[in-house]
Coordinates of C-alpha atoms in Angstrom, one line a residue:
M239 CA -244.5 68.1 -84.6
A240 CA -241.2 69.7 -85.4
A241 CA -240.2 73.0 -83.7
E242 CA -240.6 75.1 -86.9
E243 CA -244.1 73.6 -87.4
L244 CA -245.0 74.3 -83.8
L245 CA -243.8 77.9 -84.2
K246 CA -246.0 78.3 -87.3
E247 CA -249.0 77.0 -85.3
I248 CA -248.2 79.4 -82.5
K249 CA -248.0 82.3 -85.0
A250 CA -251.3 81.4 -86.4
A251 CA -252.9 81.3 -83.0
V252 CA -251.4 84.7 -82.2
K253 CA -252.9 86.2 -85.5
E254 CA -256.3 85.4 -84.1
T255 CA -255.8 87.6 -81.0
P256 CA -256.5 91.4 -80.7
F257 CA -252.8 92.1 -80.0
A258 CA -251.5 90.4 -83.2
D259 CA -250.2 93.5 -84.9
A260 CA -248.1 94.4 -81.9
V261 CA -246.1 91.1 -82.1
T262 CA -243.0 91.4 -84.3
N263 CA -241.6 88.0 -83.7
I264 CA -242.1 84.7 -81.9
D265 CA -239.4 82.2 -80.6
F266 CA -238.7 79.7 -78.0
E267 CA -236.5 80.3 -74.9
G268 CA -236.1 76.9 -73.4
P269 CA -239.6 75.5 -72.6
R270 CA -241.2 79.0 -72.8
V271 CA -242.6 80.9 -75.8
V272 CA -241.4 84.5 -76.2
L273 CA -243.5 87.2 -78.0
Y274 CA -241.3 90.1 -79.2
C275 CA -243.4 93.3 -79.2
G276 CA -243.1 96.5 -81.2
N277 CA -245.9 98.0 -79.2
L278 CA -246.7 97.0 -75.6
D279 CA -250.0 98.8 -75.1
P280 CA -252.2 96.2 -76.9
L281 CA -250.6 93.4 -74.9
M282 CA -251.0 95.3 -71.6
D283 CA -254.6 95.9 -72.4
N284 CA -255.2 92.2 -73.2
G285 CA -253.8 90.4 -70.1
E286 CA -256.6 87.8 -69.9
K287 CA -256.3 87.1 -73.7
I288 CA -252.6 86.3 -73.2
K289 CA -253.5 83.9 -70.4
D290 CA -256.1 82.3 -72.6
L291 CA -253.4 81.9 -75.3
A292 CA -251.1 80.3 -72.8
R293 CA -253.7 77.9 -71.8
K294 CA -254.6 77.0 -75.4
L295 CA -250.9 76.4 -76.3
R296 CA -250.2 74.8 -73.0
K297 CA -247.0 77.0 -72.8
R298 CA -245.7 79.7 -70.5
I299 CA -245.5 83.0 -72.5
I300 CA -242.9 85.7 -71.9
L301 CA -243.1 89.3 -73.4
R302 CA -240.0 90.8 -74.8
P303 CA -239.9 94.5 -76.0
D304 CA -238.3 95.3 -79.4
P305 CA -235.1 97.3 -78.8
S306 CA -236.5 100.1 -80.8
I307 CA -239.2 101.0 -78.2
L308 CA -237.0 100.9 -75.1
T309 CA -236.8 104.1 -73.1
E310 CA -233.2 105.5 -72.6
K311 CA -231.7 103.9 -69.4
E312 CA -231.2 107.1 -67.3
K313 CA -234.8 108.3 -68.0
A314 CA -236.1 104.7 -67.4
E315 CA -234.4 104.5 -64.0
K316 CA -235.7 107.9 -63.0
K317 CA -239.2 106.9 -63.9
I318 CA -238.9 103.6 -61.9
R319 CA -237.9 105.5 -58.8
E320 CA -240.8 107.9 -59.4
L321 CA -243.3 105.1 -59.7
V322 CA -242.1 102.7 -56.9
P323 CA -242.9 103.9 -53.4
D324 CA -240.0 104.6 -51.1
E325 CA -241.4 101.9 -48.8
A326 CA -240.1 99.2 -51.2
K327 CA -236.6 100.3 -50.5
I328 CA -235.0 99.8 -53.9
T329 CA -231.3 98.7 -53.5
D330 CA -230.3 98.3 -57.1
I331 CA -231.5 98.7 -60.7
I332 CA -229.7 96.8 -63.5
F333 CA -230.6 97.0 -67.2
S334 CA -230.0 94.0 -69.5
D335 CA -230.0 95.4 -73.1
D336 CA -229.9 91.9 -74.8
I337 CA -233.3 90.9 -73.6
G338 CA -234.9 94.3 -72.8
E339 CA -235.2 93.5 -69.1
V340 CA -234.6 95.7 -66.0
T341 CA -234.0 94.0 -62.7
I342 CA -235.2 95.9 -59.7
E343 CA -233.8 94.7 -56.4
A344 CA -235.8 95.8 -53.4
E345 CA -236.1 95.0 -49.7
K346 CA -239.9 94.7 -50.0
P347 CA -240.6 93.3 -53.5
G348 CA -244.3 93.1 -52.9
V349 CA -244.6 96.8 -52.7
A350 CA -242.6 97.2 -56.0
I351 CA -244.9 94.7 -57.7
G352 CA -248.1 96.4 -56.5
K353 CA -251.5 94.8 -55.9
G354 CA -252.1 92.1 -58.4
G355 CA -249.0 93.2 -60.3
A356 CA -250.6 96.6 -61.2
L357 CA -247.3 98.6 -60.5
L358 CA -245.3 96.1 -62.5
R359 CA -247.6 96.6 -65.5
E360 CA -247.5 100.4 -65.1
I361 CA -243.7 100.4 -65.1
M362 CA -243.6 98.3 -68.3
R363 CA -246.2 100.6 -69.9
Q364 CA -244.1 103.7 -69.2
I365 CA -240.6 102.6 -70.0
S366 CA -241.2 99.5 -72.3
W367 CA -238.5 97.5 -70.5
T368 CA -239.8 94.3 -68.9
P369 CA -239.4 94.7 -65.1
K370 CA -238.2 91.8 -63.0
I371 CA -238.5 92.3 -59.2
I372 CA -236.1 90.4 -56.9
R373 CA -235.7 90.5 -53.2
A374 CA -232.6 92.1 -51.7
P375 CA -231.1 89.6 -49.2
P376 CA -231.2 91.0 -45.6
I377 CA -227.7 89.4 -45.3
K378 CA -225.5 90.6 -48.1
S379 CA -224.3 87.7 -50.1
D380 CA -221.5 87.8 -52.6
I381 CA -222.6 84.6 -54.3
V382 CA -226.2 85.7 -54.7
R383 CA -225.1 89.0 -56.2
N384 CA -222.5 87.4 -58.5
I385 CA -225.0 84.9 -59.8
R386 CA -227.6 87.6 -60.5
L387 CA -225.1 89.8 -62.2
S388 CA -223.9 86.8 -64.3
M389 CA -227.4 86.0 -65.4
I390 CA -228.2 89.6 -66.3
Y391 CA -225.0 90.5 -68.1
G392 CA -224.8 87.2 -69.9
G393 CA -228.2 87.7 -71.5
A394 CA -227.2 87.4 -75.1
E395 CA -225.2 84.1 -74.7
R396 CA -228.0 82.7 -72.5
R397 CA -230.6 83.6 -75.0
E398 CA -228.9 81.6 -77.7
I399 CA -228.6 78.7 -75.2
L400 CA -232.3 78.9 -74.4
R401 CA -233.3 79.1 -78.1
R402 CA -231.3 75.9 -78.9
I403 CA -232.8 74.1 -75.9
G404 CA -236.3 75.3 -77.0
R405 CA -235.9 73.8 -80.4
R406 CA -234.6 70.5 -78.9
I407 CA -237.6 70.3 -76.5
H408 CA -240.1 71.0 -79.3
R409 CA -238.5 68.7 -81.9
E410 CA -240.7 66.2 -83.8
Q411 CA -241.5 63.0 -82.0
K412 CA -240.5 60.1 -84.1
A413 CA -240.8 57.0 -81.8
K414 CA -244.0 55.0 -82.0
D415 CA -243.5 52.6 -79.1
G416 CA -244.1 53.5 -75.5
W417 CA -241.7 52.2 -73.0
V418 CA -240.0 53.8 -70.0
R419 CA -236.9 52.5 -68.2
L420 CA -234.8 53.6 -65.2
T421 CA -231.0 53.0 -64.8
A422 CA -229.4 53.5 -61.4
L423 CA -225.9 55.1 -62.0
G424 CA -225.3 56.0 -58.4
G425 CA -227.1 56.3 -55.1
A426 CA -228.7 52.7 -55.4
R427 CA -228.1 50.8 -52.0
E428 CA -225.8 53.6 -50.9
V429 CA -225.9 57.2 -49.7
G430 CA -223.9 59.4 -52.1
R431 CA -223.4 60.1 -55.8
S432 CA -227.1 59.9 -56.5
C433 CA -227.7 59.7 -60.3
F434 CA -230.5 58.1 -62.3
L435 CA -231.2 57.9 -66.0
L436 CA -234.8 58.0 -67.2
Q437 CA -235.2 56.8 -70.8
T438 CA -238.1 56.6 -73.3
P439 CA -237.8 55.8 -77.0
E440 CA -237.8 59.6 -77.5
S441 CA -235.9 61.1 -74.6
R442 CA -233.1 60.8 -72.1
V443 CA -233.3 62.6 -68.8
M444 CA -230.9 62.4 -65.9
L445 CA -232.2 62.8 -62.3
D446 CA -229.5 64.3 -60.1
C447 CA -225.7 63.8 -60.6
G448 CA -223.8 63.8 -57.4
V449 CA -220.6 62.8 -55.7
N450 CA -219.7 60.8 -52.6
V451 CA -217.4 63.1 -50.7
A452 CA -216.6 60.4 -48.1
S453 CA -215.3 57.9 -50.7
D454 CA -212.2 57.8 -52.9
D455 CA -213.0 54.7 -54.9
K456 CA -216.7 55.1 -55.3
A457 CA -216.9 58.9 -55.4
F458 CA -218.5 59.5 -58.8
P459 CA -221.5 58.0 -60.7
H460 CA -221.2 55.3 -63.4
L461 CA -221.2 57.6 -66.4
E462 CA -219.2 55.0 -68.3
A463 CA -222.4 52.9 -68.6
P464 CA -223.3 52.3 -72.2
E465 CA -226.7 54.0 -71.7
V466 CA -225.0 57.3 -70.9
R467 CA -224.2 59.4 -74.0
L468 CA -223.9 63.0 -72.7
P469 CA -224.4 64.8 -76.0
E470 CA -227.8 63.0 -76.3
L471 CA -229.1 64.0 -72.9
D472 CA -232.2 66.1 -73.1
A473 CA -232.1 67.5 -69.6
L474 CA -230.8 67.1 -66.1
V475 CA -233.4 67.5 -63.3
L476 CA -231.7 68.6 -60.0
T477 CA -233.8 68.0 -56.9
H478 CA -231.5 69.9 -54.4
A479 CA -228.1 71.4 -53.8
H480 CA -226.3 68.9 -51.6
L481 CA -223.2 67.6 -53.2
D482 CA -224.3 64.0 -53.3
H483 CA -227.0 65.2 -55.7
C484 CA -225.3 68.0 -57.6
G485 CA -221.6 67.6 -57.2
F486 CA -220.8 66.0 -60.6
I487 CA -222.9 68.2 -62.8
P488 CA -220.0 70.4 -64.0
Y489 CA -218.2 67.2 -65.3
L490 CA -221.2 66.7 -67.6
F491 CA -220.5 70.0 -69.3
K492 CA -216.8 69.4 -69.6
Y493 CA -217.5 66.2 -71.5
G494 CA -220.3 66.9 -74.0
F495 CA -223.5 67.7 -72.2
D496 CA -225.0 71.0 -73.5
G497 CA -228.5 70.9 -72.3
P498 CA -230.6 72.5 -69.5
V499 CA -230.4 71.9 -65.7
Y500 CA -233.8 72.4 -64.1
C501 CA -234.1 73.4 -60.5
T502 CA -235.6 75.9 -58.1
P503 CA -233.8 79.3 -57.8
P504 CA -232.4 78.7 -54.3
T505 CA -231.1 75.3 -55.4
R506 CA -229.2 77.0 -58.2
D507 CA -227.6 79.5 -55.9
L508 CA -226.8 76.9 -53.2
A509 CA -225.4 74.5 -55.7
I510 CA -223.0 77.0 -57.1
L511 CA -221.9 77.9 -53.6
L512 CA -221.2 74.3 -52.6
L513 CA -219.6 73.4 -55.9
L514 CA -217.1 76.4 -55.6
D515 CA -216.3 75.3 -52.0
Y516 CA -215.9 71.7 -53.1
L517 CA -213.4 72.8 -55.7
D518 CA -211.5 75.1 -53.3
I519 CA -211.2 72.4 -50.7
A520 CA -210.0 69.9 -53.2
E521 CA -207.3 72.3 -54.5
R522 CA -206.1 73.1 -50.9
E523 CA -205.9 69.3 -50.1
G524 CA -204.0 68.6 -53.4
K525 CA -206.8 66.5 -54.8
Q526 CA -207.6 66.6 -58.6
L527 CA -211.3 67.0 -59.5
P528 CA -212.4 66.2 -63.1
F529 CA -213.8 69.7 -63.7
N530 CA -213.0 73.4 -63.0
K531 CA -214.6 76.7 -62.4
R532 CA -215.3 77.3 -66.1
D533 CA -217.5 74.1 -66.0
I534 CA -219.3 75.4 -63.0
G535 CA -219.9 78.5 -65.0
S536 CA -221.4 76.4 -67.8
F537 CA -223.7 74.7 -65.3
L538 CA -224.9 78.2 -64.2
S539 CA -225.5 79.5 -67.7
H540 CA -227.6 76.4 -68.6
C541 CA -229.8 76.5 -65.5
I542 CA -233.5 77.0 -66.0
T543 CA -235.2 77.8 -62.7
L544 CA -238.7 76.7 -61.9
E545 CA -241.0 77.6 -58.9
Y546 CA -243.0 75.0 -57.1
G547 CA -246.0 74.1 -59.1
D548 CA -244.7 75.2 -62.5
V549 CA -245.6 72.6 -65.2
T550 CA -242.8 72.5 -67.8
D551 CA -242.0 70.6 -70.9
I552 CA -238.3 69.4 -70.8
A553 CA -238.4 67.0 -73.7
P554 CA -240.9 66.1 -76.6
D555 CA -242.6 63.6 -74.4
I556 CA -241.8 64.6 -70.8
R557 CA -243.1 67.2 -68.6
I558 CA -242.1 67.9 -65.0
T559 CA -243.5 69.8 -61.9
F560 CA -241.5 70.6 -58.8
H561 CA -243.0 70.3 -55.3
N562 CA -241.7 71.0 -51.8
A563 CA -239.7 68.1 -50.5
G564 CA -239.2 69.6 -47.0
H565 CA -235.4 68.6 -47.0
I566 CA -233.4 71.8 -47.4
L567 CA -234.0 75.2 -49.0
G568 CA -235.5 74.8 -52.5
S569 CA -235.4 71.0 -52.3
S570 CA -238.0 69.4 -54.6
L571 CA -239.6 66.1 -55.3
V572 CA -240.4 66.0 -59.0
H573 CA -243.5 64.7 -60.7
I574 CA -242.6 63.4 -64.2
H575 CA -245.4 63.1 -66.7
I576 CA -244.4 60.9 -69.7
G577 CA -246.2 60.9 -73.0
D578 CA -249.8 62.0 -73.4
G579 CA -250.9 60.3 -70.3
L580 CA -248.7 57.3 -70.8
Y581 CA -246.9 57.1 -67.5
N582 CA -246.2 59.1 -64.3
V583 CA -243.1 58.9 -62.0
V584 CA -242.5 60.7 -58.7
Y585 CA -238.8 61.0 -57.7
T586 CA -238.6 62.3 -54.1
G587 CA -234.9 63.2 -54.0
D588 CA -234.3 63.6 -50.2
L589 CA -237.5 63.7 -48.4
K590 CA -238.7 65.1 -45.1
F591 CA -242.3 64.4 -44.1
D592 CA -242.5 66.4 -40.9
R593 CA -242.7 70.1 -39.9
T594 CA -239.4 71.6 -38.9
R595 CA -238.3 75.0 -37.8
L596 CA -237.4 75.8 -41.5
F597 CA -239.9 74.0 -43.7
S598 CA -243.3 72.5 -44.2
P599 CA -243.7 68.8 -44.8
A600 CA -243.2 67.3 -48.2
V601 CA -246.1 67.3 -50.7
Y602 CA -247.9 64.0 -51.0
S603 CA -250.8 64.7 -53.5
F604 CA -250.3 64.3 -57.3
P605 CA -252.5 63.9 -60.4
R606 CA -251.2 60.4 -61.1
V607 CA -248.3 58.2 -59.8
E608 CA -247.5 54.7 -61.3
T609 CA -243.9 54.5 -59.9
L610 CA -242.5 56.2 -56.8
I611 CA -238.7 56.4 -56.4
I612 CA -238.1 57.2 -52.7
D613 CA -235.4 58.3 -50.3
S614 CA -234.6 55.3 -48.0
T615 CA -231.7 56.9 -45.9
Y616 CA -233.6 55.9 -42.7
G617 CA -235.7 53.1 -44.0
G618 CA -234.2 50.4 -41.7
S619 CA -236.4 48.7 -39.2
E620 CA -234.6 50.4 -36.3
D621 CA -234.5 53.9 -37.8
I622 CA -237.0 55.6 -35.6
Q623 CA -235.8 59.2 -34.6
P624 CA -236.8 60.9 -31.4
Y625 CA -239.4 63.6 -31.6
R626 CA -238.0 66.9 -32.7
T627 CA -238.8 68.6 -29.4
D628 CA -236.9 65.9 -27.5
A629 CA -234.0 66.3 -29.8
E630 CA -234.0 70.1 -29.2
K631 CA -234.1 69.7 -25.4
A632 CA -231.2 67.2 -25.5
F633 CA -229.1 69.5 -27.7
I634 CA -229.6 72.6 -25.5
Q635 CA -228.9 70.5 -22.4
A636 CA -225.6 69.2 -23.9
V637 CA -224.6 72.8 -24.8
L638 CA -225.4 74.1 -21.3
E639 CA -223.5 71.2 -19.6
T640 CA -220.4 71.9 -21.7
I641 CA -220.5 75.6 -21.1
K642 CA -220.9 75.1 -17.4
R643 CA -217.7 73.1 -17.1
G644 CA -215.9 75.7 -19.1
G645 CA -215.7 73.9 -22.5
K646 CA -216.5 74.6 -26.1
V647 CA -219.2 72.9 -28.2
L648 CA -218.1 71.9 -31.7
I649 CA -220.9 71.1 -34.1
P650 CA -219.9 69.7 -37.6
A651 CA -222.8 71.1 -39.7
F652 CA -223.9 70.8 -43.3
A653 CA -223.8 74.4 -44.5
V654 CA -227.1 74.1 -46.1
G655 CA -230.1 73.2 -43.9
R656 CA -228.8 71.7 -40.7
A657 CA -226.7 74.8 -39.8
Q658 CA -229.7 77.1 -40.2
E659 CA -231.9 74.7 -38.2
I660 CA -229.5 74.8 -35.4
M661 CA -229.1 78.6 -35.7
V662 CA -232.8 79.1 -35.3
L663 CA -233.0 76.8 -32.3
L664 CA -230.0 78.5 -30.6
E665 CA -231.6 82.0 -31.2
S666 CA -234.9 80.7 -29.9
A667 CA -233.1 79.5 -26.7
R668 CA -231.4 82.8 -26.3
R669 CA -234.7 84.7 -26.7
S670 CA -236.1 82.5 -24.0
K671 CA -233.0 83.5 -21.8
I672 CA -231.8 79.9 -21.7
L673 CA -228.6 80.6 -23.6
D674 CA -228.2 84.3 -22.9
G675 CA -224.7 85.6 -23.4
I676 CA -223.2 82.5 -25.1
P677 CA -221.4 83.4 -28.3
V678 CA -222.0 81.3 -31.5
Y679 CA -219.3 81.3 -34.1
L680 CA -220.2 80.4 -37.8
D681 CA -217.3 79.1 -39.9
G682 CA -217.0 77.8 -43.4
M683 CA -219.8 78.4 -45.9
I684 CA -222.5 78.8 -43.3
W685 CA -222.8 82.6 -43.5
E686 CA -223.1 82.7 -47.2
A687 CA -225.6 79.8 -47.1
T688 CA -227.6 81.6 -44.5
A689 CA -227.7 84.7 -46.6
I690 CA -229.2 82.7 -49.5
H691 CA -231.9 81.5 -47.1
T692 CA -232.8 85.0 -46.3
A693 CA -233.0 85.8 -50.0
Y694 CA -235.7 83.2 -50.6
P695 CA -238.1 83.5 -47.5
E696 CA -241.0 82.2 -49.7
Y697 CA -239.4 78.7 -49.6
L698 CA -239.3 78.7 -45.8
S699 CA -242.1 77.9 -43.3
Q700 CA -244.7 80.5 -42.7
E701 CA -243.6 81.1 -39.2
L702 CA -240.0 81.6 -40.1
R703 CA -240.9 83.7 -43.1
E704 CA -242.9 86.1 -41.0
L705 CA -239.9 86.6 -38.6
I706 CA -237.5 87.3 -41.5
F707 CA -239.9 90.0 -42.8
K708 CA -239.5 91.8 -39.5
E709 CA -235.9 92.9 -39.4
E710 CA -235.8 93.2 -35.6
E711 CA -237.1 89.6 -35.3
N712 CA -235.1 88.0 -38.0
P713 CA -233.3 85.1 -36.1
F714 CA -230.5 85.0 -38.7
L715 CA -229.6 88.6 -37.9
S716 CA -229.1 88.0 -34.2
D717 CA -226.0 89.5 -32.6
M718 CA -225.3 86.1 -30.9
F719 CA -223.9 84.9 -34.3
T720 CA -220.4 85.9 -35.4
K721 CA -218.9 85.1 -38.8
V722 CA -215.4 83.7 -38.6
S723 CA -213.2 85.6 -41.0
G724 CA -210.0 83.5 -41.1
P725 CA -207.2 81.5 -39.4
D726 CA -206.3 84.2 -36.9
Q727 CA -209.8 84.6 -35.6
R728 CA -210.1 80.8 -35.5
A729 CA -207.1 80.5 -33.3
E730 CA -208.6 83.2 -30.9
I731 CA -211.8 81.2 -30.7
I732 CA -210.0 77.9 -29.9
A733 CA -208.0 79.7 -27.1
G734 CA -210.9 81.8 -26.0
E735 CA -213.9 81.6 -23.7
P736 CA -216.6 78.9 -23.7
S737 CA -218.6 79.1 -26.9
V738 CA -220.6 77.2 -29.5
I739 CA -218.8 76.6 -32.9
L740 CA -220.9 75.7 -36.0
S741 CA -218.5 74.7 -38.8
T742 CA -218.4 72.9 -42.1
A743 CA -218.1 70.2 -43.2
G744 CA -220.9 68.1 -41.9
M745 CA -219.2 64.7 -42.2
M746 CA -215.8 66.2 -41.3
A747 CA -214.5 65.2 -44.7
G748 CA -212.7 68.6 -44.9
G749 CA -213.2 72.2 -44.2
P750 CA -212.4 74.3 -41.0
V751 CA -214.1 71.9 -38.6
L752 CA -210.9 69.8 -38.8
E753 CA -208.8 72.6 -37.4
Y754 CA -211.1 73.1 -34.5
F755 CA -211.4 69.4 -33.9
K756 CA -207.6 69.0 -33.9
H757 CA -207.1 71.4 -31.1
L758 CA -210.4 70.8 -29.1
A759 CA -210.5 67.0 -29.2
P760 CA -207.8 66.3 -26.5
D761 CA -209.7 68.4 -23.8
P762 CA -212.4 66.4 -21.9
K763 CA -214.2 69.7 -21.1
N764 CA -215.2 70.1 -24.8
T765 CA -218.0 68.5 -26.6
L766 CA -218.5 67.3 -30.2
I767 CA -222.1 67.1 -31.2
F768 CA -223.2 65.2 -34.4
V769 CA -226.6 66.5 -35.6
G770 CA -226.5 64.9 -39.1
Y771 CA -225.9 61.7 -41.1
Q772 CA -222.3 60.5 -41.1
G773 CA -221.5 58.6 -44.3
E774 CA -219.7 55.3 -44.2
G775 CA -215.9 56.0 -44.6
S776 CA -216.1 59.6 -43.4
M777 CA -214.1 60.8 -40.4
G778 CA -217.3 61.7 -38.7
R779 CA -218.5 58.0 -38.8
R780 CA -215.2 56.8 -37.4
I781 CA -215.4 59.2 -34.5
Q782 CA -219.0 58.3 -34.0
K783 CA -218.0 54.6 -33.9
G784 CA -215.7 55.3 -31.0
W785 CA -212.3 55.8 -32.4
R786 CA -210.2 57.5 -29.7
E787 CA -207.2 58.3 -32.0
I788 CA -207.6 59.9 -35.4
P789 CA -204.8 60.3 -37.8
M790 CA -204.8 63.9 -39.2
Q791 CA -202.5 66.1 -41.2
G792 CA -200.3 68.2 -39.0
E793 CA -197.9 71.0 -39.8
K794 CA -195.8 70.6 -42.9
G795 CA -198.1 67.7 -44.1
K796 CA -196.9 65.2 -41.4
L797 CA -199.5 62.8 -40.0
V798 CA -200.3 63.2 -36.4
E799 CA -202.5 61.1 -34.0
V800 CA -205.2 63.3 -32.4
K801 CA -206.5 61.9 -29.2
V802 CA -210.3 62.1 -28.7
N803 CA -210.8 62.9 -25.1
M804 CA -213.8 65.3 -25.7
D805 CA -217.3 64.2 -25.1
V806 CA -218.7 62.9 -28.3
R807 CA -222.5 62.9 -28.7
T808 CA -225.0 62.0 -31.5
I809 CA -228.3 63.7 -31.2
E810 CA -230.8 62.2 -33.5
G811 CA -233.9 64.0 -34.6
F812 CA -232.5 67.0 -36.6
S813 CA -232.1 65.0 -39.8
G814 CA -233.5 66.5 -43.1
H815 CA -234.5 63.0 -44.0
S816 CA -237.6 61.2 -42.8
D817 CA -237.2 58.2 -40.5
R818 CA -238.9 54.9 -41.0
A819 CA -242.2 56.0 -39.3
Q820 CA -242.4 59.3 -41.3
L821 CA -241.7 57.4 -44.6
L822 CA -244.4 54.9 -43.9
N823 CA -246.8 57.7 -43.1
Y824 CA -245.8 59.5 -46.3
I825 CA -246.7 56.4 -48.4
R826 CA -250.0 56.0 -46.5
R827 CA -250.9 59.5 -47.3
L828 CA -249.6 59.5 -50.9
S829 CA -252.4 60.1 -53.4
P830 CA -252.9 58.3 -55.6
K831 CA -251.2 55.1 -54.6
P832 CA -248.3 53.9 -56.9
D833 CA -248.1 50.5 -58.5
R834 CA -244.5 50.3 -57.9
I835 CA -242.0 51.6 -55.3
I836 CA -238.2 51.8 -55.9
N837 CA -236.1 52.3 -52.8
V838 CA -232.8 54.2 -53.3
H839 CA -230.5 56.6 -51.3
G840 CA -229.9 54.2 -48.4
D841 CA -227.4 51.7 -47.2
D842 CA -227.7 48.2 -48.7
T843 CA -229.6 46.7 -45.8
K844 CA -231.9 49.7 -45.3
C845 CA -233.0 49.8 -48.9
T846 CA -233.7 46.0 -49.0
D847 CA -235.3 46.0 -45.6
F848 CA -237.6 48.9 -46.4
A849 CA -238.5 47.4 -49.8
A850 CA -239.6 44.2 -48.2
A851 CA -241.6 46.0 -45.5
L852 CA -243.5 48.2 -48.1
H853 CA -244.3 45.1 -50.2
K854 CA -245.7 43.3 -47.2
L855 CA -247.7 46.4 -45.9
F856 CA -249.0 47.9 -49.2
R857 CA -249.1 44.9 -51.5
V858 CA -247.3 46.7 -54.3
E859 CA -244.2 45.8 -56.3
T860 CA -241.0 47.0 -54.6
R861 CA -237.4 47.1 -55.9
A862 CA -234.1 48.0 -54.3
P863 CA -231.8 48.1 -57.4
L864 CA -228.1 47.9 -57.5
N865 CA -226.0 50.5 -59.3
L866 CA -225.9 49.8 -63.0
E867 CA -229.2 47.9 -62.8
T868 CA -232.0 48.9 -65.2
I869 CA -235.7 48.6 -64.4
R870 CA -238.4 48.6 -67.1
L871 CA -241.1 50.8 -65.7
R872 CA -243.5 50.4 -68.5

């Protein structure tokens, strides 16, 4: 059914409702249906009827007020402040004329929403603007505010983008055959540049599009493959914000892609943060990236955010649902429903099937699964990580030993996920009086990334969420943490008293961690602790392997040999990826059981070894494809 025919069908369904006369127009906004209203009262009085209509249409419905009924802004703001209790602590109110929406930022959004959304409905009834309540981050974040303002003030342009996307999603299905195929464009038998193309006769959907920051010759996905025609892509589905999954998305917009990127709200914010930093580091190091800030802006304006559990059409024959993957903030594994019950795929992205200080374990129950595409980073036969409690004890012990001998602890940390995990551990140790009085410095993007974590507590574990809601107990607000503001303060820290330094980048492929390392490495009193995966070819992997002299750029661009006399330790157990035992446990618990398992996102031997083990254990077809290989799934 073509988009226009579907709109006619929707209009006919609306005519049968008791609020039909209040609806002035109907249109698509991406996968959603928008009802433009000349009078909101009939719709407010028929909430259950609107839900019934959404179920009948199998579409999410949005209400948009006609501009003629909007209350003047000053009066509307005054009314909002009258209606919303002071307890909500409103921090900002922003009106978006283009879509008749008012964004209310509050420290306690639940209070502003009211029980069962009652206060929200009353606000809408009294001012006619559609209220949107968002959480004010406990830690102020420039990136969060800029993204929110960009989405609000870019309403007219974004509405046109969403209308165009909506018509593409709801276009007429022409193909009669029913096949499904998957092409690996990156991330097959390697870690980095994850990118997969899912094709049906009707649709083309890309799953992730990342870069390998540790490689020069294999940095980007194989977008030169004949299957890849960017203007014909229906959508990109982004599982999470790490650069090896999102780092090449702006390139797509530079060279012809004009479709939607689906992800969770925190994934959107974190991805923008990491992409801007990636671009800044490349510029400082004189590297040329094939995209610019304008292309990152295009990525942002084309983002359609989904919460966990939202079922959403992204193409005429493809529907997706995001679920918690347990890896980093907002990370998702995606259930892909193809055709009318034709085929189902689960793509895990990066997976953690274990409870951590930050997140609950990955979801393992789905309506149907024929093919599972699974993270195999630690799928090798010897990839068994220590228990998290043992890793935490070893980490705290290493910190105490270093501080006792008058040294500094340098921790190269991924700004998103690993840094916050270590922060919560350090704060817990301080609360227990184990690390009392030891300063912890946060350098690079860690502070901004942490601010984003506090803006989306609903994506964190219940225990951490409850702490964040109590300002005096919020571990991220502890005075043991100090944000490093620039080179001068960095120099003071290097020359100063014993301390812990958390700094990006996690694989030492760039960022301020290199400045610390250059000065701290020669002193045996200091300790370098790796708490995350070090990609092949990265500086971190070379140090991990035992290199005692590292060539680095010195003053005026000259190469200098940095002697590594500091203690170097790798403490396993903090990974955001599941180890072999957890992966096997995940597949045992997976419901229903898949007919086929495809192993990706792991070194060559780990993918093949894990695939062989799964075939033997579960008697299912397993594959460990190479990049540029295509597998027919159905």
